[in-house]
Every structure is written in structure tokens, then in C-alpha cells.
Amino acid sequence: MSEQRIKTVNPLTEEVLDTYAYMSDEQATKVVEASHAAFLDWRLQSLEARAEVIRAIGKALRERKDELATLMTRETGKLIGDSRDEVDLCAAICDYSADEGPKALADEEREVDGATAIVTHSPIGVVYGIQPWNFPAYQAVRYSIASLMAGNGVLLKHAENCTGSGLLLRDIYEQAGLPEGLFGVLCITHEQSDAIIENDLVRGVTMTGSDKAGRHIAAKAGEQVKKTVLELGSNDAYLVLDDADLDLAVDTCVQGRLYNNGQTCVNAKRFIVTEANYDAFVERYAKKFGAIVLGDPTDENTQLGPLVSRSQRDQLHEQVTKSVEKGARLVVGGEVPERKGWFYPATVLADVAPGQPAYEDELFGPAASIIKAKDDGEAMRIANSSRYGLGGGIFSRDVERARELAKAHFDTGMVFINTFDIATPNLPFGGVKSSGYGREHGPEGLKEFVNIKSIKIAR
């Protein structure tokens, strides 16, 4: 194990940024034990005392925003503006948790059969998070801050691509006043990760990634009867209905597909457009995509940076190529540029149909799938035919009708009407079907990893 090292690589220059030693099994176990030991004291702190530390973490994130944002961009190729926005979102999560956590997690008194009953939200112990590279700070913050607010300990196995960002985040937490060891970072292999799930001191597991990986994690945790929260990606459908404002739909769908270089679970990915708008939508969308500027993600004028890795770029290109071979129409992009860096151009596939990767699977990068529907009803049927169900969108001038469609018919965890967004601290985030289960953010997320305990007192 000692000879192996984690390497982080700059997607723009293809140069190694840093290397990190994998932990031995003994070292990893000590990180778990240290988190548990710190938890034994942290759980006894009042909600208000925990909130003070959480608020301080938010302040520290803002103070070190440029440092963290720069590192994230160097490790993953994110546009520097997106990295700064990510840190701002993380700080806002801290603010929300500090403000609302003490209220959401407070004891509740209830009258029961002439007795007094108390419902408490007690911490459960150490929560283990397995997180991807596309949002190095946000993915770790969104589960860890909620868990810490609840009184738990936290472990992080971050994607190897952003190991430095994970370690810096831990340092920021501790410098803001979080007890040392409570938030432990694990530099370990997948095989070692399975052993962490089996560790008796670990009481809950949360994971963001592919549905294939999610099934493995859920099975491992299930064998140990441990609570899990899974967010497993999607191929989110955005419906452009007959009465849509086409200019708004095109502009928003371009933004929604390219945000974070197109590498976001909740990106807009499939655009299901009714016949009334289809040809005009394809033409306008392709024109905007064709004008997208690739370049250095640290340059404020760049619109699209490199993908995180060569393998990620090659996988996306293979999905695009196979979709075209199976009948999709390549309108814009679709060719790997001859330049240094793992770039892929903004790509538009039209006439996407069943059997093509662009229809069935998640394209994790700047490639848009445009699908024709006969009418509004067929558009909704196509959207719901996916095995995924994280987010989605509806464009319609009839907002009340769109609201009813979102509420009663759209089989996803989140719906955006005439807009695009990724996450809001006070709104639950999560999906259904193969996109996973459980919720993060909002009061719902604060209560995912707590012991909801009933105490009945005789009078």
C-alpha cells in the first residue's frame, strides 16, 4: 500500500498537481476512531453551541474563498466563477444550518394519554460520506454540515481527483473551531472503503455518484443494517411545451446544460420539445452552442473548460458517437479538439430516440440531447420513461398548469418551472428511482441522520 499514491492532475495542462499517500488499514481505522471519540463530546454540546461553530465555518469559507476556489479549478477544470459560486453556496448552507438547525432539531412535547411525551432528534454517531469530484466543496459540505449540526461525527472519502480540496476543507472546518478529528478525511481505496462501512463505529453512509456504485454501497450498508442516503445522478428532462416562451427556454436550457462544464447530476440533459417548437428550438439552441468558447478555466472570459479527466472526456465522446451511429443527428460539436487539455466541445444531438446512449443514459459533459414529442402529453410520458428521477424542468406560459404537472405527473425529486437551478439550502435535494433516495438540505436533510426518539413521562 505504501508504494501507491493518489495523484491529482490539472485537466487543463495534464500535469500532476500533487500526490498523496494511501492510508494503511490501521491509519484509516484510527481516523474512524478519532471521529467517534470527538463525537462523544460533540453530541453533548447544545444545538446553539453547535450552530455557533457551523456559522464560524461559513465565515471561514468566505474568508478563504479564493484559495479554495482556485484549488478546485486546478483539480477539476471548473470555471473559476463557478468555483467561487460553489464556495458561496457552501457558506450559505452553513448560515441556513446555523439559523434553522436549532429549531428543526429541537425537542417536541406532545400530549399522549394523559402523559407527557417528548420527541428528540438525537445524533446517531459517525456518518461516512463517499463523494464525487464535480463539486469538491459542495458535495462534502451539504452532508457534513447537516450531520455536524445534528451532533454527529463525519468521515469523508473524496474522489481522488480532488483530494487536495477535501483536505483543505477539513482544515478550514478545524480552524473555524470544529473539534479536531470530528471531521476525518480518508485517503483510501474502494476495497478499504467497504471495510469502513463495516466498521461498528460507523452508523450511517451517504454517497453521491453513479447508480452502479450506489447499488454496491447500499448493499454493503444493508448487510450491516445501516442507514443510507444516495444521490445517483440522472438524465434530467426539460420539457418545452406548446405554449413555452421559446427564447426563455433556449437561453435557460443552454445555461442548464453547460453549467459546471456540463458535469452536474442535476444539469438539464434531455430537452423534450413538442412538434410546434422543435425545429426552431434545435436551430436556436445549436446556434448558441456553436458560439461557446473553450479555454482556460481561470480566464473569466472562458465559457467552457476542460472535463475532469481523459477517461471522462473519452466516455462522453463514445456515448455521442454511438448515439449518432444509432440514428441521432449531430448538429454541432462532437469532435475531440486537437489541443492540450481534456476538452470536449459544446455538442448538440437532435432526433434522439430510444436505444441511443443520449436517450437512455446520463451524458456527463457538455452534450445536449434533443427529443421530439408529438404534444405535451407525450413529452411528459417520455420524461418519465427514464430509469432516473432526480430533477427536471417545464417551460410553459401557463404556470398554474405547469405547477400541476410538476406536482402530480413529473416523477422526479425536483422540478424547475421556467428556470434552472442546482440547489437551495432550504429546499430538499434528492431523487427517486435509480437516482437514489433520501434528502439533503432543508429541515428534511437536517433530520436524515438522527435518532428520532420518543420519551414518555408518567404524570
CSV table of C-alpha atoms in Angstrom, one decimal:
chain,number,residue,atom,x,y,z
A,1,MET,CA,0.0,0.0,0.0
A,2,SER,CA,2.8,2.4,0.9
A,3,GLU,CA,4.2,2.4,-2.7
A,4,GLN,CA,0.9,3.5,-4.2
A,5,ARG,CA,0.0,7.2,-4.2
A,6,ILE,CA,-3.0,9.3,-5.2
A,7,LYS,CA,-2.3,11.7,-8.0
A,8,THR,CA,-4.2,14.9,-8.7
A,9,VAL,CA,-3.9,16.2,-12.2
A,10,ASN,CA,-4.7,19.6,-13.8
A,11,PRO,CA,-7.2,18.9,-16.6
A,12,LEU,CA,-6.0,22.0,-18.5
A,13,THR,CA,-2.3,21.2,-18.5
A,14,GLU,CA,-2.4,17.5,-17.9
A,15,GLU,CA,0.3,18.0,-15.4
A,16,VAL,CA,0.4,16.4,-11.9
A,17,LEU,CA,-0.5,18.8,-9.2
A,18,ASP,CA,0.3,16.8,-6.1
A,19,THR,CA,0.5,13.2,-4.8
A,20,TYR,CA,-0.9,11.8,-1.6
A,21,ALA,CA,-0.1,8.5,0.2
A,22,TYR,CA,-2.9,6.0,0.6
A,23,MET,CA,-3.6,5.2,4.2
A,24,SER,CA,-2.9,1.8,5.7
A,25,ASP,CA,-5.8,-0.1,7.1
A,26,GLU,CA,-4.6,0.8,10.6
A,27,GLN,CA,-4.3,4.5,9.8
A,28,ALA,CA,-7.9,4.5,8.3
A,29,THR,CA,-9.2,2.8,11.4
A,30,LYS,CA,-7.6,5.4,13.6
A,31,VAL,CA,-9.4,8.2,11.6
A,32,VAL,CA,-12.7,6.5,12.3
A,33,GLU,CA,-11.9,6.1,16.0
A,34,ALA,CA,-10.8,9.7,16.3
A,35,SER,CA,-14.1,10.9,14.8
A,36,HIS,CA,-16.0,8.7,17.2
A,37,ALA,CA,-14.0,9.9,20.2
A,38,ALA,CA,-14.7,13.5,19.2
A,39,PHE,CA,-18.3,12.7,18.6
A,40,LEU,CA,-18.7,11.6,22.2
A,41,ASP,CA,-18.1,15.1,23.4
A,42,TRP,CA,-19.7,16.9,20.4
A,43,ARG,CA,-23.1,15.2,20.9
A,44,LEU,CA,-23.3,16.7,24.4
A,45,GLN,CA,-22.9,20.3,23.1
A,46,SER,CA,-26.2,22.3,22.9
A,47,LEU,CA,-27.7,22.9,19.5
A,48,GLU,CA,-26.9,26.6,19.9
A,49,ALA,CA,-23.2,25.8,20.6
A,50,ARG,CA,-23.0,23.6,17.5
A,51,ALA,CA,-24.7,26.3,15.5
A,52,GLU,CA,-22.0,28.8,16.5
A,53,VAL,CA,-19.3,26.6,15.2
A,54,ILE,CA,-21.3,25.9,12.0
A,55,ARG,CA,-21.7,29.7,11.5
A,56,ALA,CA,-18.0,30.2,12.0
A,57,ILE,CA,-17.3,27.6,9.3
A,58,GLY,CA,-19.4,29.6,6.9
A,59,LYS,CA,-17.4,32.7,7.7
A,60,ALA,CA,-14.1,30.9,7.3
A,61,LEU,CA,-15.2,29.6,3.9
A,62,ARG,CA,-15.9,33.1,2.7
A,63,GLU,CA,-12.6,34.3,4.0
A,64,ARG,CA,-10.7,31.6,2.1
A,65,LYS,CA,-13.0,31.6,-0.9
A,66,ASP,CA,-10.3,32.5,-3.5
A,67,GLU,CA,-7.9,29.9,-2.1
A,68,LEU,CA,-10.4,27.1,-2.2
A,69,ALA,CA,-11.9,28.1,-5.5
A,70,THR,CA,-8.5,28.2,-7.2
A,71,LEU,CA,-7.6,24.8,-5.9
A,72,MET,CA,-11.0,23.3,-7.1
A,73,THR,CA,-10.5,24.8,-10.6
A,74,ARG,CA,-6.9,23.5,-10.8
A,75,GLU,CA,-8.0,20.0,-9.7
A,76,THR,CA,-11.2,19.6,-11.7
A,77,GLY,CA,-11.2,22.2,-14.5
A,78,LYS,CA,-14.2,24.1,-13.2
A,79,LEU,CA,-14.7,27.7,-14.4
A,80,ILE,CA,-13.3,29.9,-11.7
A,81,GLY,CA,-16.6,31.8,-11.5
A,82,ASP,CA,-18.4,28.5,-10.9
A,83,SER,CA,-15.9,27.6,-8.2
A,84,ARG,CA,-16.4,30.9,-6.4
A,85,ASP,CA,-20.2,30.4,-6.6
A,86,GLU,CA,-19.8,27.0,-5.1
A,87,VAL,CA,-18.0,28.3,-2.1
A,88,ASP,CA,-20.7,30.9,-1.7
A,89,LEU,CA,-23.3,28.2,-1.8
A,90,CYS,CA,-21.4,26.2,0.9
A,91,ALA,CA,-21.3,29.3,3.1
A,92,ALA,CA,-25.0,29.8,2.6
A,93,ILE,CA,-25.6,26.2,3.7
A,94,CYS,CA,-23.7,26.9,6.9
A,95,ASP,CA,-25.8,30.0,7.5
A,96,TYR,CA,-29.0,28.2,6.9
A,97,SER,CA,-28.0,25.2,9.2
A,98,ALA,CA,-26.9,27.6,12.0
A,99,ASP,CA,-30.1,29.6,11.7
A,100,GLU,CA,-32.6,26.8,11.3
A,101,GLY,CA,-30.9,23.8,12.8
A,102,PRO,CA,-31.7,24.6,16.4
A,103,LYS,CA,-35.3,25.0,15.5
A,104,ALA,CA,-35.6,21.9,13.3
A,105,LEU,CA,-33.8,19.7,15.7
A,106,ALA,CA,-35.4,21.0,18.9
A,107,ASP,CA,-37.3,18.7,21.3
A,108,GLU,CA,-41.0,18.5,20.7
A,109,GLU,CA,-43.5,18.0,23.5
A,110,ARG,CA,-46.8,16.1,22.8
A,111,GLU,CA,-49.8,15.2,24.9
A,112,VAL,CA,-50.3,11.4,24.9
A,113,ASP,CA,-52.9,9.6,27.0
A,114,GLY,CA,-52.7,11.9,29.9
A,115,ALA,CA,-48.9,11.7,30.0
A,116,THR,CA,-46.2,14.0,28.7
A,117,ALA,CA,-44.2,12.8,25.7
A,118,ILE,CA,-41.0,14.2,24.3
A,119,VAL,CA,-39.7,13.6,20.8
A,120,THR,CA,-36.0,14.2,20.5
A,121,HIS,CA,-33.7,14.3,17.5
A,122,SER,CA,-30.6,12.7,18.9
A,123,PRO,CA,-27.3,12.2,17.0
A,124,ILE,CA,-26.6,8.6,15.8
A,125,GLY,CA,-22.7,8.7,15.7
A,126,VAL,CA,-20.3,8.8,12.8
A,127,VAL,CA,-21.6,9.3,9.3
A,128,TYR,CA,-19.5,8.2,6.4
A,129,GLY,CA,-19.7,10.2,3.1
A,130,ILE,CA,-18.4,8.9,-0.2
A,131,GLN,CA,-18.3,11.9,-2.6
A,132,PRO,CA,-17.5,12.7,-6.3
A,133,TRP,CA,-15.2,15.2,-7.9
A,134,ASN,CA,-17.6,17.5,-9.7
A,135,PHE,CA,-18.3,19.8,-6.7
A,136,PRO,CA,-15.3,19.3,-4.4
A,137,ALA,CA,-16.6,21.6,-1.7
A,138,TYR,CA,-20.4,21.5,-2.1
A,139,GLN,CA,-20.6,17.7,-2.2
A,140,ALA,CA,-18.8,17.4,1.1
A,141,VAL,CA,-20.4,20.4,2.8
A,142,ARG,CA,-24.0,19.5,2.1
A,143,TYR,CA,-24.0,16.3,4.1
A,144,SER,CA,-21.3,17.1,6.6
A,145,ILE,CA,-22.7,20.4,7.9
A,146,ALA,CA,-26.2,18.8,8.4
A,147,SER,CA,-24.6,15.8,10.2
A,148,LEU,CA,-22.4,18.0,12.4
A,149,MET,CA,-25.4,20.3,13.2
A,150,ALA,CA,-27.2,17.2,14.4
A,151,GLY,CA,-24.3,16.3,16.7
A,152,ASN,CA,-22.7,13.5,14.6
A,153,GLY,CA,-19.1,12.8,13.6
A,154,VAL,CA,-18.3,12.9,9.9
A,155,LEU,CA,-15.9,11.0,7.6
A,156,LEU,CA,-15.1,11.9,4.0
A,157,LYS,CA,-13.8,9.7,1.3
A,158,HIS,CA,-13.5,12.2,-1.6
A,159,ALA,CA,-12.8,11.4,-5.2
A,160,GLU,CA,-9.1,11.1,-5.8
A,161,ASN,CA,-9.2,13.9,-8.4
A,162,CYS,CA,-10.0,16.5,-5.7
A,163,THR,CA,-8.0,15.1,-2.7
A,164,GLY,CA,-6.4,18.4,-2.0
A,165,SER,CA,-9.8,20.2,-1.8
A,166,GLY,CA,-11.1,17.6,0.7
A,167,LEU,CA,-8.1,18.1,2.9
A,168,LEU,CA,-8.3,21.9,2.7
A,169,LEU,CA,-12.0,21.7,3.6
A,170,ARG,CA,-11.1,19.7,6.8
A,171,ASP,CA,-8.5,22.3,7.7
A,172,ILE,CA,-11.0,25.2,7.2
A,173,TYR,CA,-13.5,23.4,9.5
A,174,GLU,CA,-11.0,22.9,12.3
A,175,GLN,CA,-9.6,26.4,12.0
A,176,ALA,CA,-13.1,27.7,12.4
A,177,GLY,CA,-13.4,25.8,15.7
A,178,LEU,CA,-14.6,22.3,14.9
A,179,PRO,CA,-13.1,19.8,17.3
A,180,GLU,CA,-10.0,18.2,15.8
A,181,GLY,CA,-10.7,14.7,14.4
A,182,LEU,CA,-14.5,15.1,14.3
A,183,PHE,CA,-14.4,15.6,10.5
A,184,GLY,CA,-12.0,12.9,9.3
A,185,VAL,CA,-10.7,12.6,5.7
A,186,LEU,CA,-9.9,9.1,4.4
A,187,CYS,CA,-7.4,8.6,1.6
A,188,ILE,CA,-8.3,5.0,0.9
A,189,THR,CA,-9.1,2.6,-1.9
A,190,HIS,CA,-12.5,1.2,-2.8
A,191,GLU,CA,-11.7,-2.0,-1.0
A,192,GLN,CA,-10.8,-0.2,2.2
A,193,SER,CA,-13.9,1.9,1.9
A,194,ASP,CA,-16.0,-1.3,2.1
A,195,ALA,CA,-14.3,-2.0,5.4
A,196,ILE,CA,-15.1,1.5,6.7
A,197,ILE,CA,-18.8,0.8,6.0
A,198,GLU,CA,-18.5,-2.4,8.1
A,199,ASN,CA,-16.8,-0.7,11.0
A,200,ASP,CA,-19.1,-0.8,14.0
A,201,LEU,CA,-18.4,2.9,14.9
A,202,VAL,CA,-19.9,4.0,11.5
A,203,ARG,CA,-23.6,4.4,11.9
A,204,GLY,CA,-24.7,5.9,8.6
A,205,VAL,CA,-23.5,6.1,5.0
A,206,THR,CA,-24.2,8.7,2.3
A,207,MET,CA,-22.9,8.6,-1.2
A,208,THR,CA,-23.2,10.6,-4.4
A,209,GLY,CA,-22.2,9.0,-7.7
A,210,SER,CA,-23.4,6.5,-10.3
A,211,ASP,CA,-26.3,4.2,-9.8
A,212,LYS,CA,-24.0,1.3,-10.3
A,213,ALA,CA,-21.8,2.4,-7.4
A,214,GLY,CA,-24.9,3.3,-5.4
A,215,ARG,CA,-26.1,-0.3,-5.6
A,216,HIS,CA,-22.8,-1.6,-4.3
A,217,ILE,CA,-22.7,0.9,-1.4
A,218,ALA,CA,-26.4,0.3,-0.5
A,219,ALA,CA,-25.8,-3.5,-0.5
A,220,LYS,CA,-22.7,-3.2,1.7
A,221,ALA,CA,-24.5,-0.9,4.2
A,222,GLY,CA,-27.7,-3.1,4.1
A,223,GLU,CA,-25.6,-6.1,5.2
A,224,GLN,CA,-24.7,-4.1,8.3
A,225,VAL,CA,-28.3,-2.7,8.7
A,226,LYS,CA,-27.0,0.9,8.4
A,227,LYS,CA,-29.0,3.9,7.2
A,228,THR,CA,-28.0,5.3,3.7
A,229,VAL,CA,-28.8,8.4,1.7
A,230,LEU,CA,-27.9,8.0,-2.0
A,231,GLU,CA,-27.9,10.6,-4.8
A,232,LEU,CA,-27.1,8.7,-8.0
A,233,GLY,CA,-27.2,11.1,-10.9
A,234,SER,CA,-29.8,11.5,-13.7
A,235,ASN,CA,-30.5,12.5,-17.3
A,236,ASP,CA,-32.9,15.3,-16.3
A,237,ALA,CA,-35.6,16.1,-18.8
A,238,TYR,CA,-36.6,19.7,-19.5
A,239,LEU,CA,-40.0,19.9,-21.3
A,240,VAL,CA,-40.6,22.7,-23.8
A,241,LEU,CA,-44.4,22.6,-24.2
A,242,ASP,CA,-46.5,24.1,-26.9
A,243,ASP,CA,-47.1,27.4,-25.2
A,244,ALA,CA,-43.5,27.9,-24.0
A,245,ASP,CA,-41.6,31.2,-24.3
A,246,LEU,CA,-39.1,29.8,-26.8
A,247,ASP,CA,-36.4,32.5,-26.2
A,248,LEU,CA,-36.5,31.9,-22.4
A,249,ALA,CA,-36.5,28.1,-23.0
A,250,VAL,CA,-33.4,28.2,-25.3
A,251,ASP,CA,-31.4,30.5,-23.1
A,252,THR,CA,-32.2,28.6,-19.9
A,253,CYS,CA,-31.6,25.2,-21.4
A,254,VAL,CA,-28.2,26.3,-22.7
A,255,GLN,CA,-27.2,27.5,-19.3
A,256,GLY,CA,-28.6,24.4,-17.6
A,257,ARG,CA,-26.7,22.0,-19.9
A,258,LEU,CA,-23.3,23.8,-19.7
A,259,TYR,CA,-23.2,24.7,-16.0
A,260,ASN,CA,-20.1,23.3,-14.4
A,261,ASN,CA,-18.8,22.2,-17.8
A,262,GLY,CA,-21.9,20.0,-18.1
A,263,GLN,CA,-20.7,17.8,-15.2
A,264,THR,CA,-23.6,18.1,-12.8
A,265,CYS,CA,-26.0,15.4,-11.6
A,266,VAL,CA,-28.9,17.9,-11.8
A,267,ASN,CA,-27.8,19.5,-15.1
A,268,ALA,CA,-30.5,19.9,-17.8
A,269,LYS,CA,-29.6,17.0,-20.1
A,270,ARG,CA,-32.6,15.9,-22.2
A,271,PHE,CA,-34.7,18.5,-23.9
A,272,ILE,CA,-38.1,17.2,-24.9
A,273,VAL,CA,-39.7,19.6,-27.3
A,274,THR,CA,-43.1,19.4,-28.9
A,275,GLU,CA,-43.5,19.4,-32.6
A,276,ALA,CA,-44.8,23.0,-32.6
A,277,ASN,CA,-41.4,24.3,-31.3
A,278,TYR,CA,-39.0,21.5,-32.3
A,279,ASP,CA,-37.3,22.9,-35.4
A,280,ALA,CA,-37.0,26.4,-34.1
A,281,PHE,CA,-35.6,25.1,-30.8
A,282,VAL,CA,-33.0,23.0,-32.4
A,283,GLU,CA,-31.9,25.8,-34.7
A,284,ARG,CA,-31.6,28.4,-31.9
A,285,TYR,CA,-30.1,26.0,-29.4
A,286,ALA,CA,-27.4,24.8,-31.9
A,287,LYS,CA,-26.5,28.4,-32.8
A,288,LYS,CA,-25.8,29.3,-29.2
A,289,PHE,CA,-23.9,26.1,-28.6
A,290,GLY,CA,-21.8,26.7,-31.7
A,291,ALA,CA,-20.6,30.0,-30.3
A,292,ILE,CA,-19.4,28.7,-26.9
A,293,VAL,CA,-15.8,29.5,-26.2
A,294,LEU,CA,-13.5,26.8,-24.8
A,295,GLY,CA,-10.4,27.7,-22.9
A,296,ASP,CA,-8.5,28.2,-19.7
A,297,PRO,CA,-11.0,27.9,-16.8
A,298,THR,CA,-9.1,30.5,-14.8
A,299,ASP,CA,-9.9,33.1,-17.6
A,300,GLU,CA,-13.0,35.0,-16.8
A,301,ASN,CA,-14.0,35.1,-20.5
A,302,THR,CA,-13.9,31.3,-20.9
A,303,GLN,CA,-17.4,29.7,-21.3
A,304,LEU,CA,-16.4,26.1,-21.2
A,305,GLY,CA,-13.4,24.5,-19.5
A,306,PRO,CA,-11.9,21.0,-19.8
A,307,LEU,CA,-13.6,17.9,-18.5
A,308,VAL,CA,-12.1,16.5,-15.3
A,309,SER,CA,-10.2,13.6,-16.9
A,310,ARG,CA,-9.2,12.0,-20.1
A,311,SER,CA,-11.4,9.0,-19.3
A,312,GLN,CA,-14.4,11.2,-18.6
A,313,ARG,CA,-13.9,13.0,-22.0
A,314,ASP,CA,-13.4,9.7,-23.9
A,315,GLN,CA,-16.5,8.2,-22.3
A,316,LEU,CA,-18.6,11.2,-23.3
A,317,HIS,CA,-17.3,11.1,-26.9
A,318,GLU,CA,-18.0,7.4,-27.1
A,319,GLN,CA,-21.6,8.0,-26.0
A,320,VAL,CA,-22.0,10.7,-28.6
A,321,THR,CA,-20.5,8.6,-31.4
A,322,LYS,CA,-22.7,5.6,-30.6
A,323,SER,CA,-25.8,7.8,-30.5
A,324,VAL,CA,-25.0,9.1,-33.9
A,325,GLU,CA,-24.4,5.5,-35.2
A,326,LYS,CA,-27.8,4.6,-33.9
A,327,GLY,CA,-29.6,7.4,-35.6
A,328,ALA,CA,-29.1,10.7,-33.7
A,329,ARG,CA,-28.3,13.7,-35.8
A,330,LEU,CA,-25.1,15.6,-34.9
A,331,VAL,CA,-25.9,19.3,-35.3
A,332,VAL,CA,-22.9,20.9,-33.5
A,333,GLY,CA,-19.7,19.7,-32.0
A,334,GLY,CA,-19.0,16.0,-31.5
A,335,GLU,CA,-15.2,16.1,-32.3
A,336,VAL,CA,-12.4,15.9,-29.8
A,337,PRO,CA,-10.3,19.1,-30.4
A,338,GLU,CA,-6.6,18.7,-31.1
A,339,ARG,CA,-5.1,20.6,-28.2
A,340,LYS,CA,-3.7,20.0,-24.8
A,341,GLY,CA,-6.2,19.6,-22.0
A,342,TRP,CA,-9.2,17.3,-21.8
A,343,PHE,CA,-11.6,19.4,-23.7
A,344,TYR,CA,-14.9,18.5,-25.4
A,345,PRO,CA,-16.9,21.0,-27.4
A,346,ALA,CA,-20.5,22.0,-26.7
A,347,THR,CA,-22.3,19.3,-28.6
A,348,VAL,CA,-25.9,19.1,-29.8
A,349,LEU,CA,-27.6,15.8,-30.7
A,350,ALA,CA,-31.1,16.1,-32.3
A,351,ASP,CA,-33.6,13.4,-33.2
A,352,VAL,CA,-32.5,11.4,-30.2
A,353,ALA,CA,-34.6,8.3,-29.8
A,354,PRO,CA,-34.8,5.1,-27.7
A,355,GLY,CA,-31.8,2.7,-27.9
A,356,GLN,CA,-29.3,5.6,-28.1
A,357,PRO,CA,-27.0,6.4,-25.2
A,358,ALA,CA,-28.1,10.0,-25.4
A,359,TYR,CA,-31.7,8.9,-24.7
A,360,GLU,CA,-31.1,6.1,-22.2
A,361,ASP,CA,-28.1,7.2,-20.2
A,362,GLU,CA,-26.5,10.1,-18.4
A,363,LEU,CA,-24.2,12.2,-20.6
A,364,PHE,CA,-21.8,13.8,-18.1
A,365,GLY,CA,-20.4,16.6,-20.0
A,366,PRO,CA,-21.4,19.4,-22.5
A,367,ALA,CA,-23.6,17.3,-24.8
A,368,ALA,CA,-27.3,18.0,-25.2
A,369,SER,CA,-30.0,15.5,-26.3
A,370,ILE,CA,-33.0,17.0,-28.1
A,371,ILE,CA,-36.0,14.7,-28.4
A,372,LYS,CA,-39.2,15.4,-30.4
A,373,ALA,CA,-42.6,14.8,-28.8
A,374,LYS,CA,-45.9,15.0,-30.6
A,375,ASP,CA,-47.6,17.0,-27.9
A,376,ASP,CA,-47.5,18.0,-24.2
A,377,GLY,CA,-48.8,14.6,-23.0
A,378,GLU,CA,-46.2,12.7,-25.0
A,379,ALA,CA,-43.5,15.0,-23.7
A,380,MET,CA,-44.3,14.1,-20.1
A,381,ARG,CA,-44.5,10.4,-20.9
A,382,ILE,CA,-41.0,10.5,-22.5
A,383,ALA,CA,-39.6,12.4,-19.5
A,384,ASN,CA,-41.0,9.8,-17.1
A,385,SER,CA,-39.8,6.8,-19.1
A,386,SER,CA,-36.3,7.3,-17.8
A,387,ARG,CA,-34.9,5.0,-15.1
A,388,TYR,CA,-33.7,8.1,-13.4
A,389,GLY,CA,-35.7,10.7,-11.4
A,390,LEU,CA,-33.5,13.4,-9.9
A,391,GLY,CA,-34.7,16.8,-11.3
A,392,GLY,CA,-36.4,18.2,-14.4
A,393,GLY,CA,-38.0,21.3,-15.8
A,394,ILE,CA,-41.1,22.6,-17.6
A,395,PHE,CA,-41.3,25.6,-19.9
A,396,SER,CA,-44.8,26.9,-20.2
A,397,ARG,CA,-46.6,30.3,-20.1
A,398,ASP,CA,-49.4,28.6,-18.1
A,399,VAL,CA,-47.7,28.5,-14.8
A,400,GLU,CA,-50.6,27.0,-12.9
A,401,ARG,CA,-50.9,24.1,-15.4
A,402,ALA,CA,-47.1,23.6,-15.2
A,403,ARG,CA,-47.3,23.6,-11.4
A,404,GLU,CA,-50.0,20.9,-11.5
A,405,LEU,CA,-47.9,18.8,-14.0
A,406,ALA,CA,-44.9,19.2,-11.7
A,407,LYS,CA,-46.8,18.2,-8.6
A,408,ALA,CA,-48.9,15.3,-9.9
A,409,HIS,CA,-47.2,13.9,-13.0
A,410,PHE,CA,-43.5,14.6,-13.1
A,411,ASP,CA,-41.8,11.5,-11.5
A,412,THR,CA,-38.7,13.3,-10.1
A,413,GLY,CA,-37.5,14.7,-6.7
A,414,MET,CA,-37.2,18.3,-8.0
A,415,VAL,CA,-38.9,20.3,-10.8
A,416,PHE,CA,-37.9,23.8,-12.0
A,417,ILE,CA,-40.6,25.8,-13.9
A,418,ASN,CA,-39.3,28.3,-16.4
A,419,THR,CA,-35.9,28.3,-14.8
A,420,PHE,CA,-32.9,26.2,-13.9
A,421,ASP,CA,-31.1,25.8,-10.6
A,422,ILE,CA,-28.9,23.3,-8.9
A,423,ALA,CA,-29.6,23.6,-5.1
A,424,THR,CA,-31.0,25.9,-2.5
A,425,PRO,CA,-30.1,25.4,1.2
A,426,ASN,CA,-33.8,25.5,2.4
A,427,LEU,CA,-35.2,23.2,-0.2
A,428,PRO,CA,-34.9,19.4,-0.1
A,429,PHE,CA,-32.5,17.9,-2.7
A,430,GLY,CA,-32.7,14.3,-3.9
A,431,GLY,CA,-34.4,11.9,-6.3
A,432,VAL,CA,-36.4,8.8,-6.9
A,433,LYS,CA,-36.0,5.6,-8.9
A,434,SER,CA,-32.4,5.0,-9.9
A,435,SER,CA,-31.4,8.5,-8.9
A,436,GLY,CA,-31.5,7.3,-5.3
A,437,TYR,CA,-33.3,8.1,-2.1
A,438,GLY,CA,-33.2,10.4,0.9
A,439,ARG,CA,-32.9,14.1,1.0
A,440,GLU,CA,-30.3,16.7,1.7
A,441,HIS,CA,-30.9,20.4,2.5
A,442,GLY,CA,-33.9,21.9,4.3
A,443,PRO,CA,-35.3,20.6,7.6
A,444,GLU,CA,-35.7,17.2,5.8
A,445,GLY,CA,-32.0,17.0,5.3
A,446,LEU,CA,-31.1,18.0,8.8
A,447,LYS,CA,-33.1,15.0,10.1
A,448,GLU,CA,-31.8,12.3,7.8
A,449,PHE,CA,-29.1,11.0,10.2
A,450,VAL,CA,-30.7,11.4,13.6
A,451,ASN,CA,-32.4,9.1,16.0
A,452,ILE,CA,-35.9,10.3,16.3
A,453,LYS,CA,-36.5,9.2,19.9
A,454,SER,CA,-39.8,9.0,21.8
A,455,ILE,CA,-39.7,9.6,25.6
A,456,LYS,CA,-42.9,9.2,27.6
A,457,ILE,CA,-43.2,10.5,31.2
A,458,ALA,CA,-46.0,9.4,33.5
A,459,ARG,CA,-47.7,12.2,35.4
